[in-house]
């Protein structure tokens, strides 16, 4: 990832070790829980002296779907596949972390001048076709369907676009 980002002229790459210095916590397989990334980014943006472009790569809602021990979405049925249960639980946690980020942007007066693009890198199968689970052995819509949400204080009338697009 570092090589790709540097090749595409990202000035600064801040990884999990830097975030952990400020918010010590137990890592999960690919980094740290989303809320720490969100809080770190708010602190970074508060100090910015000029307009700043930031890309946040969250991982809590990515395999192996782990949330902090303190987070549990009690609305998820218990009698479902364990992987699917964990996957749904991380959706709730990711929503929480994104909500925290937006609330902090508003609290710090940053939101009104921000454009926020929210999207994933891929969809996720959960057995819809021929037991196609997290390993993504088969290519179906649930693997390639990735919604895009754009948030901005300047958008007064939300719209939905059903037209197919691409990253």
Coordinates of C-alpha atoms in Angstrom, one line a residue:
X1 CA 0.0 0.0 0.0
X2 CA 2.8 2.5 0.8
X3 CA 4.4 2.1 -2.6
X4 CA 1.0 2.6 -4.3
X5 CA 0.2 5.7 -2.2
X6 CA 3.6 7.3 -2.8
X7 CA 3.5 6.6 -6.5
X8 CA 0.1 8.4 -6.5
X9 CA 1.6 11.5 -4.8
X10 CA 0.3 11.1 -1.2
X11 CA 2.5 13.4 0.9
X12 CA 2.1 11.6 4.1
X13 CA 1.2 8.0 5.1
X14 CA 0.2 7.5 8.7
X15 CA 0.0 3.9 9.7
X16 CA -1.2 1.9 12.7
X17 CA 2.0 2.3 14.7
X18 CA 1.5 6.1 14.7
X19 CA -2.1 5.9 15.6
X20 CA -1.3 3.4 18.4
X21 CA 1.2 5.9 20.0
X22 CA -1.7 8.3 20.5
X23 CA -4.5 5.7 21.2
X24 CA -2.8 2.6 22.7
X25 CA -5.0 -0.5 22.2
X26 CA -4.8 -4.1 21.2
X27 CA -4.4 -4.4 17.5
X28 CA -6.6 -6.5 15.3
X29 CA -5.2 -8.5 12.4
X30 CA -4.8 -5.6 9.9
X31 CA -4.5 -2.6 12.2
X32 CA -6.7 -0.9 14.9
X33 CA -10.4 -0.4 15.4
X34 CA -12.0 2.3 13.4
X35 CA -12.8 4.7 16.3
X36 CA -9.0 5.3 16.9
X37 CA -8.4 6.1 13.2
X38 CA -11.4 8.6 13.3
X39 CA -10.1 10.3 16.5
X40 CA -6.6 10.5 15.2
X41 CA -7.8 12.0 11.9
X42 CA -9.8 14.6 13.7
X43 CA -6.8 15.7 15.7
X44 CA -4.8 15.8 12.4
X45 CA -7.4 17.9 10.6
X46 CA -7.8 20.3 13.5
X47 CA -4.1 21.2 13.1
X48 CA -4.2 21.6 9.3
X49 CA -3.4 25.1 8.1
X50 CA -4.8 24.7 4.6
X51 CA -7.4 22.5 2.8
X52 CA -6.4 18.9 3.3
X53 CA -7.3 15.7 1.4
X54 CA -7.3 12.6 3.6
X55 CA -8.0 9.0 2.8
X56 CA -9.0 6.8 5.7
X57 CA -8.8 3.1 5.2
X58 CA -10.9 1.5 7.8
X59 CA -10.6 -2.2 8.6
X60 CA -13.1 -3.1 11.3
X61 CA -15.7 -4.1 8.8
X62 CA -13.2 -6.3 6.9
X63 CA -12.4 -9.9 7.5
X64 CA -12.0 -11.3 10.2
X65 CA -14.7 -8.9 11.4
X66 CA -13.6 -8.0 14.9
X67 CA -15.1 -5.3 17.1
X68 CA -13.7 -4.0 20.4
X69 CA -14.8 -6.2 23.3
X70 CA -16.9 -3.3 24.6
X71 CA -19.1 -3.3 21.5
X72 CA -21.9 -5.7 20.8
X73 CA -24.9 -5.1 18.6
X74 CA -27.7 -6.9 20.6
X75 CA -30.1 -6.6 17.7
X76 CA -28.4 -9.4 15.7
X77 CA -30.0 -12.8 15.9
X78 CA -28.0 -15.4 17.8
X79 CA -29.0 -18.3 15.7
X80 CA -27.1 -17.4 12.5
X81 CA -23.7 -18.5 11.1
X82 CA -20.9 -17.2 13.4
X83 CA -19.0 -15.5 10.5
X84 CA -22.2 -13.8 9.4
X85 CA -23.0 -12.7 13.0
X86 CA -19.5 -11.2 13.4
X87 CA -19.9 -9.5 10.0
X88 CA -23.2 -7.9 10.9
X89 CA -21.8 -6.9 14.3
X90 CA -18.9 -5.0 12.6
X91 CA -21.5 -3.1 10.5
X92 CA -23.0 -1.7 13.6
X93 CA -19.5 -0.8 14.9
X94 CA -18.5 0.8 11.7
X95 CA -21.7 2.9 11.7
X96 CA -20.8 3.9 15.3
X97 CA -17.3 4.9 14.3
X98 CA -18.5 6.8 11.2
X99 CA -21.1 8.6 13.3
X100 CA -18.3 9.5 15.8
X101 CA -16.2 10.9 13.0
X102 CA -19.0 13.1 11.7
X103 CA -20.0 14.3 15.2
X104 CA -16.4 15.2 15.9
X105 CA -16.1 17.0 12.5
X106 CA -19.2 19.1 13.4
X107 CA -18.0 19.7 17.0
X108 CA -14.7 21.0 15.7
X109 CA -16.3 23.2 13.0
X110 CA -14.7 21.2 10.2
X111 CA -17.8 19.5 8.7
X112 CA -19.3 22.5 7.0
X113 CA -16.2 22.7 4.7
X114 CA -15.8 19.0 4.1
X115 CA -16.7 16.6 1.3
X116 CA -16.9 13.0 2.6
X117 CA -16.9 10.0 0.3
X118 CA -17.8 6.7 1.8
X119 CA -17.4 3.5 -0.1
X120 CA -15.8 0.0 0.3
X121 CA -13.2 -1.8 -1.7
X122 CA -15.5 -4.7 -2.5
X123 CA -18.7 -6.4 -1.5
X124 CA -18.9 -9.4 0.7
X125 CA -20.6 -12.7 0.0
X126 CA -22.3 -14.6 2.8
X127 CA -23.3 -17.9 1.2
X128 CA -25.8 -16.5 -1.3
X129 CA -24.4 -18.7 -4.1
X130 CA -23.0 -22.2 -3.7
X131 CA -21.6 -21.6 -0.2
X132 CA -19.6 -18.6 -1.5
X133 CA -18.4 -17.1 1.9
X134 CA -15.5 -14.8 2.9
X135 CA -13.0 -16.5 0.6
X136 CA -14.9 -15.1 -2.4
X137 CA -14.3 -18.0 -4.7
X138 CA -17.1 -17.0 -7.1
X139 CA -17.9 -13.7 -8.8
X140 CA -21.5 -12.5 -8.2
X141 CA -23.1 -9.1 -7.6
X142 CA -22.7 -9.4 -3.8
X143 CA -18.9 -9.3 -4.4
X144 CA -18.7 -6.4 -6.8
X145 CA -21.7 -4.2 -5.6
X146 CA -20.2 -1.3 -3.7
X147 CA -22.5 1.6 -2.8
X148 CA -21.1 5.1 -2.7
X149 CA -22.3 7.8 -0.2
X150 CA -21.3 11.5 -0.5
X151 CA -21.9 13.7 2.5
X152 CA -21.5 17.5 2.4
X153 CA -23.1 20.3 4.4
X154 CA -23.6 22.0 1.0
X155 CA -25.8 19.3 -0.3
X156 CA -29.3 20.5 0.5
X157 CA -31.4 18.0 -1.5
X158 CA -30.2 14.4 -1.4
X159 CA -30.5 12.3 -4.5
X160 CA -30.2 8.6 -5.3
X161 CA -28.4 7.6 -8.5
X162 CA -29.1 4.0 -9.6
X163 CA -26.7 4.2 -12.6
X164 CA -23.8 1.7 -12.6
X165 CA -20.4 3.3 -12.0
X166 CA -16.9 2.4 -11.0
X167 CA -14.2 3.3 -8.6

